Coordinates of C-alpha atoms in Angstrom, one line a residue:
X1 CA 23.0 -6.8 -30.8
X2 CA 19.4 -5.9 -31.1
X3 CA 18.2 -2.3 -31.0
X4 CA 14.6 -1.0 -31.1
X5 CA 13.2 2.5 -31.3
X6 CA 9.6 3.5 -30.5
X7 CA 7.1 6.2 -29.9
X8 CA 4.2 6.2 -27.4
X9 CA 1.3 8.5 -26.7
X10 CA -1.6 8.4 -24.4
X11 CA -4.6 10.3 -23.0
X12 CA -6.4 9.8 -19.7
X13 CA -9.4 11.4 -18.0
X14 CA -10.4 11.1 -14.3
X15 CA -13.3 12.1 -12.1
X16 CA -13.2 11.3 -8.4
X17 CA -14.8 12.4 -5.1
X18 CA -12.5 13.9 -2.4
X19 CA -13.4 13.9 1.2
X20 CA -12.6 17.2 3.0
X21 CA -13.4 18.5 6.5
X22 CA -16.2 20.6 4.9
X23 CA -17.7 17.8 2.9
X24 CA -17.2 15.9 -0.3
X25 CA -15.7 17.7 -3.3
X26 CA -15.3 16.7 -6.9
X27 CA -12.0 16.6 -8.7
X28 CA -11.8 15.9 -12.5
X29 CA -9.1 16.4 -15.1
X30 CA -7.4 15.3 -18.3
X31 CA -3.8 14.2 -19.0
X32 CA -1.8 13.7 -22.2
X33 CA 1.6 12.1 -22.6
X34 CA 4.1 11.7 -25.5
X35 CA 7.2 9.6 -25.2
X36 CA 10.1 8.3 -27.3
X37 CA 12.3 5.4 -26.3
X38 CA 15.2 3.2 -27.3
X39 CA 16.1 -0.3 -26.3
X40 CA 19.4 -2.1 -26.8
X41 CA 19.9 -5.9 -26.1
X42 CA 23.3 -7.5 -26.1
X43 CA 23.4 -11.2 -25.0
X44 CA 21.7 -11.3 -21.6
X45 CA 22.1 -7.6 -21.0
X46 CA 19.8 -4.8 -22.0
X47 CA 19.4 -1.0 -21.6
X48 CA 16.2 1.1 -22.1
X49 CA 16.2 4.9 -22.4
X50 CA 13.0 7.0 -22.6
X51 CA 12.1 10.7 -22.6
X52 CA 8.8 12.4 -22.9
X53 CA 6.4 15.2 -22.0
X54 CA 3.3 15.2 -19.8
X55 CA 0.6 17.8 -19.5
X56 CA -2.4 17.6 -17.1
X57 CA -5.1 20.0 -16.1
X58 CA -7.7 19.6 -13.4
X59 CA -10.6 21.3 -11.6
X60 CA -11.6 20.9 -8.0
X61 CA -15.1 21.9 -6.9
X62 CA -15.3 21.8 -3.1
X63 CA -18.4 21.3 -1.0
X64 CA -18.4 25.0 0.1
X65 CA -15.5 26.6 -1.7
X66 CA -15.2 28.1 -5.2
X67 CA -13.9 26.0 -8.1
X68 CA -10.1 25.9 -8.4
X69 CA -8.1 25.0 -11.5
X70 CA -4.6 23.8 -11.9
X71 CA -2.1 22.7 -14.5
X72 CA 0.8 20.2 -14.2
X73 CA 3.3 19.7 -17.0
X74 CA 6.9 18.9 -17.6
X75 CA 9.6 16.5 -18.9
X76 CA 9.9 12.9 -17.8
X77 CA 12.6 10.4 -18.6
X78 CA 14.3 7.2 -17.4
X79 CA 17.2 4.8 -17.8
X80 CA 17.1 1.1 -17.2
X81 CA 20.0 -1.3 -17.1
X82 CA 19.5 -5.0 -16.5
X83 CA 20.3 -8.6 -17.2
X84 CA 18.3 -11.8 -17.3
X85 CA 19.0 -15.5 -17.0
X86 CA 17.1 -18.7 -18.0
X87 CA 16.1 -20.5 -14.8
X88 CA 13.7 -23.0 -16.3
X89 CA 12.8 -23.9 -19.8
X90 CA 10.0 -21.3 -20.1
X91 CA 11.0 -18.9 -17.3
X92 CA 13.5 -16.1 -17.1
X93 CA 14.8 -14.2 -14.0
X94 CA 15.8 -10.6 -14.5
X95 CA 17.6 -8.0 -12.3
X96 CA 16.9 -4.4 -13.2
X97 CA 18.3 -1.1 -12.0
X98 CA 16.7 2.2 -13.0
X99 CA 16.9 5.9 -12.4
X100 CA 14.0 8.2 -13.3
X101 CA 13.5 11.9 -13.8
X102 CA 10.1 13.6 -13.1
X103 CA 10.2 17.2 -14.0
X104 CA 6.4 17.8 -13.6
X105 CA 5.8 21.3 -12.2
X106 CA 2.5 22.6 -10.7
X107 CA 1.5 26.2 -11.2
X108 CA 0.8 28.4 -8.1
X109 CA -2.9 27.6 -8.3
X110 CA -2.3 23.8 -8.1
X111 CA -2.8 23.6 -4.3
X112 CA -4.0 26.8 -2.7
X113 CA -3.0 30.3 -3.8
X114 CA 0.4 31.2 -2.4
X115 CA 1.3 27.5 -1.6
X116 CA 4.4 26.1 -3.1
X117 CA 5.6 22.5 -3.3
X118 CA 9.3 21.5 -3.6
X119 CA 10.3 17.9 -4.2
X120 CA 13.2 16.0 -5.8
X121 CA 13.0 15.3 -9.5
X122 CA 15.0 12.1 -9.3
X123 CA 14.1 8.6 -8.0
X124 CA 15.6 5.1 -8.3
X125 CA 14.4 1.5 -8.3
X126 CA 15.9 -2.0 -8.1
X127 CA 13.8 -4.9 -9.3
X128 CA 13.9 -8.7 -9.5
X129 CA 11.5 -10.0 -12.0
X130 CA 10.4 -13.5 -13.1
X131 CA 8.9 -13.8 -16.6
X132 CA 7.2 -16.8 -18.1
X133 CA 6.5 -17.7 -21.7
X134 CA 3.9 -20.4 -21.8
X135 CA 1.7 -22.1 -24.4
X136 CA 3.9 -21.1 -27.3
X137 CA 4.0 -17.5 -26.3
X138 CA 0.2 -17.1 -25.9
X139 CA 0.4 -16.7 -22.1
X140 CA 3.0 -14.4 -20.6
X141 CA 2.8 -14.1 -16.8
X142 CA 5.3 -12.2 -14.5
X143 CA 6.0 -11.5 -10.9
X144 CA 8.3 -8.7 -9.6
X145 CA 9.7 -7.5 -6.3
X146 CA 11.2 -4.0 -6.1
X147 CA 12.7 -1.4 -3.8
X148 CA 12.4 2.3 -4.7
X149 CA 13.4 5.6 -3.3
X150 CA 12.9 9.2 -4.2
X151 CA 16.1 11.1 -3.7
X152 CA 14.7 13.9 -1.4
X153 CA 11.7 15.0 0.6
X154 CA 8.5 16.8 -0.3
X155 CA 8.2 20.2 1.3
X156 CA 5.0 22.3 1.1
X157 CA 5.2 26.0 2.1
X158 CA 2.6 28.6 2.7
X159 CA 4.0 31.9 4.0
X160 CA 6.0 31.1 7.1
X161 CA 4.5 27.6 7.6
X162 CA 5.9 24.5 6.0
X163 CA 5.4 20.8 6.1
X164 CA 7.9 18.1 5.0
X165 CA 7.1 14.5 4.3
X166 CA 9.0 11.5 2.7
X167 CA 6.1 9.3 1.6
X168 CA 7.9 8.3 -1.6
X169 CA 11.1 7.1 0.1
X170 CA 12.2 3.5 0.9
X171 CA 9.2 1.6 -0.6
X172 CA 8.9 -2.1 -1.1
X173 CA 6.7 -3.2 -3.9
X174 CA 5.3 -6.4 -5.4
X175 CA 3.5 -6.8 -8.8
X176 CA 1.8 -9.7 -10.4
X177 CA 0.4 -9.8 -13.9
X178 CA -0.1 -11.5 -17.3
X179 CA -0.6 -10.8 -21.0
X180 CA -2.8 -13.2 -23.0
X181 CA -2.3 -13.1 -26.8
X182 CA -5.6 -13.4 -28.7
X183 CA -5.1 -13.1 -32.4
X184 CA -3.6 -10.9 -35.1
X185 CA -1.6 -8.8 -32.8
X186 CA -4.3 -8.3 -30.2
X187 CA -3.7 -9.1 -26.5
X188 CA -5.4 -8.7 -23.1
X189 CA -3.3 -7.7 -20.1
X190 CA -3.9 -7.4 -16.3
X191 CA -1.6 -6.2 -13.6
X192 CA -1.9 -5.7 -9.8
X193 CA 0.5 -4.6 -7.1
X194 CA 1.1 -3.4 -3.6
X195 CA 3.5 -1.0 -2.0
X196 CA 4.6 -0.8 1.7
X197 CA 6.9 1.9 3.3
X198 CA 9.9 0.7 5.3
X199 CA 10.6 4.0 7.2
X200 CA 7.1 5.5 7.0
X201 CA 3.5 4.6 7.4
X202 CA 2.7 4.1 3.7
X203 CA 0.5 1.4 2.2
X204 CA -1.0 1.3 -1.3
X205 CA -2.3 -1.0 -4.0
X206 CA -2.9 -0.6 -7.7
X207 CA -4.4 -2.5 -10.6
X208 CA -4.7 -2.1 -14.3
X209 CA -6.2 -4.0 -17.2
X210 CA -6.8 -3.5 -20.9
X211 CA -6.2 -4.3 -24.5
X212 CA -2.9 -4.1 -26.5
X213 CA -2.5 -3.9 -30.2
X214 CA 0.9 -5.0 -31.5
X215 CA 2.1 -4.6 -35.1

């Protein structure tokens, strides 16, 4: 058996333009996250458990409206169970099932005064992932296919009016990425992915890149 414990923390800042019927507004904000996790490996099987806290604050300055501020904070967590098999000398295929908790809560100024949002805190995901270990561990590519679903709808209410959507349900996703080890625990990474809704008109893409320090 092999067990690992860890701590992670992060900070992010964003500034973006938002197109509204009255013109282009500016939204900017900061976010902080702290998380602890544990990982257990037994043969080909593994389990990962994580828990943390996220706090975000943002400002929206509309084209003709007054500046609005909001805060989002809450507890997050997740449990992953999976197994992997060696399919070629330097490749492994893994099957992963996970359930995630997202307890982030927005104050009553987050959207528009008097507007409330109610959504499920729980979601699940099933993933097939192919990982490579090439050039003596210096190049680590991967490819993953997944199906995810949020266990409930999003309902936004203002007075007697309400709107319900399910944009986070029944999503198919694909990701491709790689980590390149440089030297002395330094590594570069890049990831890209797409998501498509099965029962709804949802289409999205994402990409990240950066530097890792491992010690």
